[in-house]
Amino acid sequence: MAERVQQPPAKRLCCRPGYNPACRQGQRAGGVLCGGPGSAPGGSGKTHNPESLLDIAARRVAEKWPFQRVEERFERIPEPVQRRIVYWSFPRSEKEICMYSSFNAGGEESGTSGENHEETQLPFLRGVTLLEGGWVDNVLQVGFHLSGTVTDPATSSQPEIICSVSVSFDRCKITAVTCSCGNKDIFYCAHVVALALYRVRKPDQVKLHLPISETLFQMSRDQLQKFVQYLISVHHTEVLPTAQKLADEILSTNSEINQVHGAPDPTAGASVDDENCWHLDEEQVQEQVKLFLSQGGYHGSGKQLNLLFSKVREMLRMRDSNGARMLTLITEQFMADPRLALWRQQGTTMTDKYRQLWDELGALWMCIVLNPHCKTEQKCWWLKQLRRWNSVDVCPWEDGNHGNDLPNLTHSLPQVSLLSELRPHRTVFTRAIEACDLHWQDRHLQHIIASGLYANYCYHDNQDGSLFDTRGWPMWHEHVPTACARVDALRSHGYPREALRLAIAVVNTLRRQQQRQLEHFRRHKKELLHKGITSITNMEGWVGHPLDPIGTLFSTLTETGRGAEEGANTCLDLSAWHSDMEKKVSGDLGPVPNTVGESYVALAVETALIGLGQQRVMPDGLYAQEKVCRNEEQLLAKLQEVELDDMLVKIFRKQAVFLLESGPYSGHGEIVHRESVPMHTFTRYLFTSLLPHDAELAYKIALRAMRLPVLESTASSGDLSRPHHMVSVVPNRYPRWFTLTHIESQQCELASTMLTAAKGDSRKLETVLESIQKNIHSSSHIFKLGQDAFKIATLMDSLPDITLLKVSLELGLQVMRITLSTLNWRRREMVRWLVTCATEVGVYALDSIMQSWFTLFTPTEATSIVATTVMSNTTIVRLHLDCHQQENLASSARTLALQCAMKDPQNCALSALTLCEKDHIAFETAYQIVLDAAATGMSYTQLFTIARYMEHRGYPMRAYKLATLAMAHLNLSYNQDTHPAINDVLWACALSHSLGKNELAAVIPLVVKSVKCATVLSDILRRCTLTTPGLVSALHSRRNSGKLMSLDKAPLRQLLDATIGAYINTTHSRLTHISPRHYSEFIEFLGKTRETFLMAQDGHIQFTQFIDNLKQIYKGKKKLMMLVRERFG
């Protein structure tokens, strides 16, 4: 049992009632070599004589009977018989020793090379090295106890170490080990391995003695006293206190030791009550698992835990009871992981890798409780354990970590919370608990497992529950995942042939079920198609299922060679089942040939296709949905390793037809449940596999699979027949599909695969295009498909495929329409690519997108990207256009530009003017659009930009006009001396000054009104006094006085007064909140103020009065006023 306490080695009490010393006279008290007379043939490897009856009997007794039972059964056992039993009681196979000293044991695995493999087998390999190097010495077998010394040779980093090793064994199993090396690990150390292998490989070199109690029986009193005294003398420091204590107890009549008959003998073998199992250090198992869990997935801890799970499966396959015992220890540590409570408290989900470890834990318990030879008391004990773990609050749920995958919105819905309470949560142990109710007593099931020849050719019952299919092959009707769990259990417990037989029966059942579903759909096709929707689906899909039924069947069928080899000599013992099983199959049950045109690989492939094509509802929760995707990819990876032959191609064709015609039972049926798992990934594999053999069928099934009903707005908002999906009836019309991004990407990959294959076939390309436009809803994926089609159509080593280019263009146009009114960070990239694509298609495509620009582009995109690119010299050269074609294209671009300018003058006016430069009428129209919009919708920045453009193009008066309109929208406060519009104001004033006095006089009132910043006004004032106004007018033969303008007269007098007033206001504003650290900066500002004051005739007087006024008003700022007096008097 998994809870048994590790017993100290060989504490059985030994005595010989009625012992007669006379019968021992003449017998040797000393030891003889294990390989002496009567040793096993093969002990030395030279003799080939038949085994003696004594050896045959002794070997069977040594394997099955505890030695105490042998002693109780016979009053006297001859010494040669005892010796042969003791000899055969030691393990004879290295396989188990390897299993308990490395992660991978025996068979093909031990023969593989590689650094990582050697690391996992380090203890066993090191033990072999020590043995072969001759480092094992002093090997002695006393009864059921083996001892010896193993030397670790010296290395550069450590000296030579001599380890004392002892091994206890019973019924061909090592039951206890000790080694002075102090190794702390789950597995046996290299020294134990070396000693055990020495006994297995060199039995003739091991001196064998009977149990020490037998030797003591032969001694007289004097001999016993001498024996004890010598023993104490040699080891007096270690055993003297114990010897004295025992002597006192023996001499005491009433002591406990005198109340017991006999004395313990560590070499006498096991008692009847001892459990017969290999030594497993339970404490180390717990410590190692606890350590791996505490590392949280780092330092390869996840890999180590998976190796431990593999070790459990290996033990189960060897039918070693320690498999269940070890899994119990692992489970206890998993349940004690403190992170479970922490995650539950914080409402977070466990990591994906950790979640997969829990899944494997649950699957292993399923295998253990389905052991076909499990005893009732064992199953009851396991059920008790499983229920205890299942009841713990933090026990992980099967479909995710405590349901936290659901959005918070659903927690506020009363109907959802009510339904979640009604539906019991399934933990990772629930299926194992349910499996405890399963049994193997069904006669039909026993027949299936017992013989590969079980069939009934005369059986014609064609009902749903029939036991045989139309070919007479047996079927097994059971919940498919449960039936596959039986298959996995048989494989796991070392019955590969039986597992294969049951797997074939399950596959036959799946085939028959598929045929029945097809027939049912054909009968009700009109009714279902008329409805247009269906609630028929599988609530529990086979792909992504916690028990992985399809993966189990596939592995069982494809690994028959390896499994059969391992189980060739171990067939399932059915003796405990009904006696009918022992009768030979006769009468109607005829033989079924192993080869009837189908291989196991063909069955495996067909099973995978059936499972992958099953119509099933997307499960709840992030983890469950990711598991569906991951499991599907794993199955497809296995399928891709299979090379298709004619037989497999026939299967692909047959299954493709089934999938297309099976209606709602198939994921490829004409109608499917709205929340059905999409078939894109699977269908891409189907398409590529079928394409070389049946292109029409390949396209038909791929086009059918392109749909994604969950995103269709016309689909039902929710299916009330699925209560726990009530979340889909909330206002959000999409269910909670966490893997939707991945699903849409797979849909895109399927479409891309079809586009690539359809190159050169216009009919197929058109069909694929229609499917894409109908079914793909993501703009980014449609854009990717357009890019893919464009790349394929314009490959460097071939001429452009115009049909595929048109498909690419159509996809691009669809992207433009989808993203026109939505935000998309790749929008500009998409627009540029569309223009490039249209250019490749031809001039008519460019003209078409410009004619319908308002359905594809924003006005800004149409002018700044589309029209600009179309009118570029690069496009003209690329299209090889003549003058007439160039003019037509340019005319369309100008028309587009004017339309955009009218719709969005703020952002498109400048581009429109630029595009219309070469056409006078269009240019004038664009300019008028700007003037009309200036008064209402355009900002001063946009107007200044267009004004500068007009000046650059040689229209100064138009530039002046636009600049004055811009000034009317501007407002610069006193402290905005770094405003970006300052340069525009200076430019506008310079332009007005250059045009003449009248223009300057008109603009200065606008400046005074809009600009309150003193430094800006003083800068404008100085610039206006440096040169004579009207330089541009002079160039146009206007009259020019050639004199500088006076500051005492209009318009500069008004500007001077405004500048002085701005300085005064700014000074008072700055003094209101000035701090000492700004005093020096303020003094410099006053210096600039004085310079402006002095530009007036009475400026000196005004400035003096201004300073005196400051001294009076701000006399409290003594330090500042002192600085003012020092600088300005």
mmCIF file of C-alpha atoms in Angstrom, residues 687-821:
data_model
loop_
_atom_site.group_PDB
_atom_site.id
_atom_site.type_symbol
_atom_site.label_atom_id
_atom_site.label_comp_id
_atom_site.label_asym_id
_atom_site.label_seq_id
_atom_site.Cartn_x
_atom_site.Cartn_y
_atom_site.Cartn_z
ATOM 1 C CA PHE A 687 -5.887 20.626 -48.108
ATOM 2 C CA THR A 688 -2.144 20.229 -48.638
ATOM 3 C CA SER A 689 -2.430 16.439 -48.324
ATOM 4 C CA LEU A 690 -5.319 16.101 -50.784
ATOM 5 C CA LEU A 691 -4.234 18.763 -53.285
ATOM 6 C CA PRO A 692 -1.826 16.581 -55.349
ATOM 7 C CA HIS A 693 -4.389 13.764 -55.523
ATOM 8 C CA ASP A 694 -7.835 15.411 -55.662
ATOM 9 C CA ALA A 695 -7.696 19.186 -56.085
ATOM 10 C CA GLU A 696 -11.456 19.667 -56.381
ATOM 11 C CA LEU A 697 -12.115 17.845 -53.113
ATOM 12 C CA ALA A 698 -9.270 19.717 -51.438
ATOM 13 C CA TYR A 699 -10.694 23.103 -52.405
ATOM 14 C CA LYS A 700 -14.219 22.070 -51.521
ATOM 15 C CA ILE A 701 -13.349 21.117 -47.955
ATOM 16 C CA ALA A 702 -11.006 24.097 -47.495
ATOM 17 C CA LEU A 703 -13.630 26.584 -48.687
ATOM 18 C CA ARG A 704 -16.200 25.005 -46.357
ATOM 19 C CA ALA A 705 -13.813 25.351 -43.423
ATOM 20 C CA MET A 706 -13.142 29.061 -44.022
ATOM 21 C CA ARG A 707 -16.229 30.107 -42.060
ATOM 22 C CA LEU A 708 -16.053 31.454 -38.526
ATOM 23 C CA PRO A 709 -19.689 31.457 -37.292
ATOM 24 C CA VAL A 710 -18.886 32.938 -33.895
ATOM 25 C CA LEU A 711 -18.054 36.270 -35.576
ATOM 26 C CA GLU A 712 -21.054 36.335 -37.883
ATOM 27 C CA SER A 713 -23.499 39.076 -36.894
ATOM 28 C CA THR A 714 -26.382 37.073 -38.363
ATOM 29 C CA ALA A 715 -25.716 34.150 -36.040
ATOM 30 C CA SER A 716 -27.843 33.555 -32.975
ATOM 31 C CA SER A 717 -26.714 35.598 -30.001
ATOM 32 C CA GLY A 718 -26.739 32.586 -27.746
ATOM 33 C CA ASP A 719 -27.768 28.989 -27.507
ATOM 34 C CA LEU A 720 -29.856 28.501 -24.424
ATOM 35 C CA SER A 721 -29.487 24.755 -24.716
ATOM 36 C CA ARG A 722 -26.033 25.227 -23.279
ATOM 37 C CA PRO A 723 -26.688 26.616 -19.776
ATOM 38 C CA HIS A 724 -23.122 27.201 -18.713
ATOM 39 C CA HIS A 725 -22.592 29.401 -21.762
ATOM 40 C CA MET A 726 -25.210 31.887 -20.617
ATOM 41 C CA VAL A 727 -22.465 34.501 -20.731
ATOM 42 C CA SER A 728 -23.052 34.604 -24.499
ATOM 43 C CA VAL A 729 -26.484 36.198 -24.018
ATOM 44 C CA VAL A 730 -25.087 39.361 -22.448
ATOM 45 C CA PRO A 731 -24.966 42.452 -24.695
ATOM 46 C CA ASN A 732 -21.505 41.489 -25.952
ATOM 47 C CA ARG A 733 -22.481 39.406 -28.982
ATOM 48 C CA TYR A 734 -19.281 37.341 -28.962
ATOM 49 C CA PRO A 735 -18.667 34.539 -26.444
ATOM 50 C CA ARG A 736 -15.523 34.625 -24.341
ATOM 51 C CA TRP A 737 -13.040 33.105 -26.814
ATOM 52 C CA PHE A 738 -9.574 33.749 -25.444
ATOM 53 C CA THR A 739 -7.851 32.132 -28.444
ATOM 54 C CA LEU A 740 -9.752 34.117 -31.061
ATOM 55 C CA THR A 741 -6.597 35.896 -32.250
ATOM 56 C CA HIS A 742 -4.887 32.558 -32.858
ATOM 57 C CA ILE A 743 -7.996 31.168 -34.557
ATOM 58 C CA GLU A 744 -8.219 34.127 -36.930
ATOM 59 C CA SER A 745 -4.534 33.801 -37.772
ATOM 60 C CA GLN A 746 -5.092 30.128 -38.651
ATOM 61 C CA GLN A 747 -8.048 31.122 -40.820
ATOM 62 C CA CYS A 748 -5.719 33.559 -42.578
ATOM 63 C CA GLU A 749 -3.081 30.835 -43.043
ATOM 64 C CA LEU A 750 -5.653 28.536 -44.630
ATOM 65 C CA ALA A 751 -6.722 31.266 -47.046
ATOM 66 C CA SER A 752 -3.096 32.070 -47.892
ATOM 67 C CA THR A 753 -2.408 28.399 -48.607
ATOM 68 C CA MET A 754 -5.355 28.279 -51.002
ATOM 69 C CA LEU A 755 -4.305 31.509 -52.740
ATOM 70 C CA THR A 756 -0.796 30.169 -53.264
ATOM 71 C CA ALA A 757 -2.096 26.887 -54.680
ATOM 72 C CA ALA A 758 -4.624 28.621 -56.939
ATOM 73 C CA LYS A 759 -2.080 30.779 -58.758
ATOM 74 C CA GLY A 760 -2.807 30.642 -62.482
ATOM 75 C CA ASP A 761 -6.356 29.358 -62.070
ATOM 76 C CA SER A 762 -8.694 32.352 -62.373
ATOM 77 C CA ARG A 763 -11.822 30.393 -61.440
ATOM 78 C CA LYS A 764 -10.360 29.056 -58.224
ATOM 79 C CA LEU A 765 -8.818 32.420 -57.358
ATOM 80 C CA GLU A 766 -12.178 34.095 -57.733
ATOM 81 C CA THR A 767 -13.801 31.479 -55.504
ATOM 82 C CA VAL A 768 -11.120 31.836 -52.838
ATOM 83 C CA LEU A 769 -11.429 35.634 -52.981
ATOM 84 C CA GLU A 770 -15.171 35.438 -52.413
ATOM 85 C CA SER A 771 -14.608 33.149 -49.434
ATOM 86 C CA ILE A 772 -12.061 35.523 -47.931
ATOM 87 C CA GLN A 773 -14.318 38.539 -48.373
ATOM 88 C CA LYS A 774 -17.218 36.685 -46.816
ATOM 89 C CA ASN A 775 -15.543 34.980 -43.884
ATOM 90 C CA ILE A 776 -12.487 36.935 -42.736
ATOM 91 C CA HIS A 777 -13.353 39.882 -40.530
ATOM 92 C CA SER A 778 -9.928 41.091 -39.381
ATOM 93 C CA SER A 779 -8.475 43.909 -41.466
ATOM 94 C CA SER A 780 -4.916 42.991 -40.521
ATOM 95 C CA HIS A 781 -5.400 39.435 -41.772
ATOM 96 C CA ILE A 782 -7.046 40.561 -45.014
ATOM 97 C CA PHE A 783 -4.129 42.957 -45.484
ATOM 98 C CA LYS A 784 -1.660 40.114 -44.921
ATOM 99 C CA LEU A 785 -3.487 37.993 -47.489
ATOM 100 C CA GLY A 786 -3.354 40.846 -49.971
ATOM 101 C CA GLN A 787 0.375 41.209 -49.388
ATOM 102 C CA ASP A 788 0.879 37.450 -49.736
ATOM 103 C CA ALA A 789 -1.058 37.400 -53.003
ATOM 104 C CA PHE A 790 0.945 40.372 -54.280
ATOM 105 C CA LYS A 791 4.266 38.684 -53.461
ATOM 106 C CA ILE A 792 3.214 35.447 -55.146
ATOM 107 C CA ALA A 793 1.919 37.314 -58.203
ATOM 108 C CA THR A 794 5.125 39.340 -58.655
ATOM 109 C CA LEU A 795 7.805 36.729 -58.112
ATOM 110 C CA MET A 796 11.099 37.737 -59.684
ATOM 111 C CA ASP A 797 11.532 34.549 -61.720
ATOM 112 C CA SER A 798 8.188 34.778 -63.552
ATOM 113 C CA LEU A 799 5.873 37.230 -65.259
ATOM 114 C CA PRO A 800 3.285 38.921 -63.044
ATOM 115 C CA ASP A 801 0.063 36.947 -62.609
ATOM 116 C CA ILE A 802 -2.545 39.574 -63.440
ATOM 117 C CA THR A 803 -5.444 37.537 -61.984
ATOM 118 C CA LEU A 804 -3.672 37.127 -58.668
ATOM 119 C CA LEU A 805 -2.746 40.803 -58.753
ATOM 120 C CA LYS A 806 -6.416 41.679 -59.132
ATOM 121 C CA VAL A 807 -7.209 39.450 -56.161
ATOM 122 C CA SER A 808 -4.557 41.287 -54.190
ATOM 123 C CA LEU A 809 -6.071 44.623 -55.229
ATOM 124 C CA GLU A 810 -9.576 43.514 -54.258
ATOM 125 C CA LEU A 811 -8.331 42.470 -50.834
ATOM 126 C CA GLY A 812 -6.588 45.811 -50.473
ATOM 127 C CA LEU A 813 -9.781 47.663 -51.371
ATOM 128 C CA GLN A 814 -11.671 45.638 -48.765
ATOM 129 C CA VAL A 815 -9.080 46.564 -46.150
ATOM 130 C CA MET A 816 -9.471 50.235 -47.046
ATOM 131 C CA ARG A 817 -13.222 50.078 -46.643
ATOM 132 C CA ILE A 818 -13.006 48.212 -43.317
ATOM 133 C CA THR A 819 -10.428 50.535 -41.764
ATOM 134 C CA LEU A 820 -11.734 53.826 -43.180
ATOM 135 C CA SER A 821 -13.773 54.707 -40.121
#
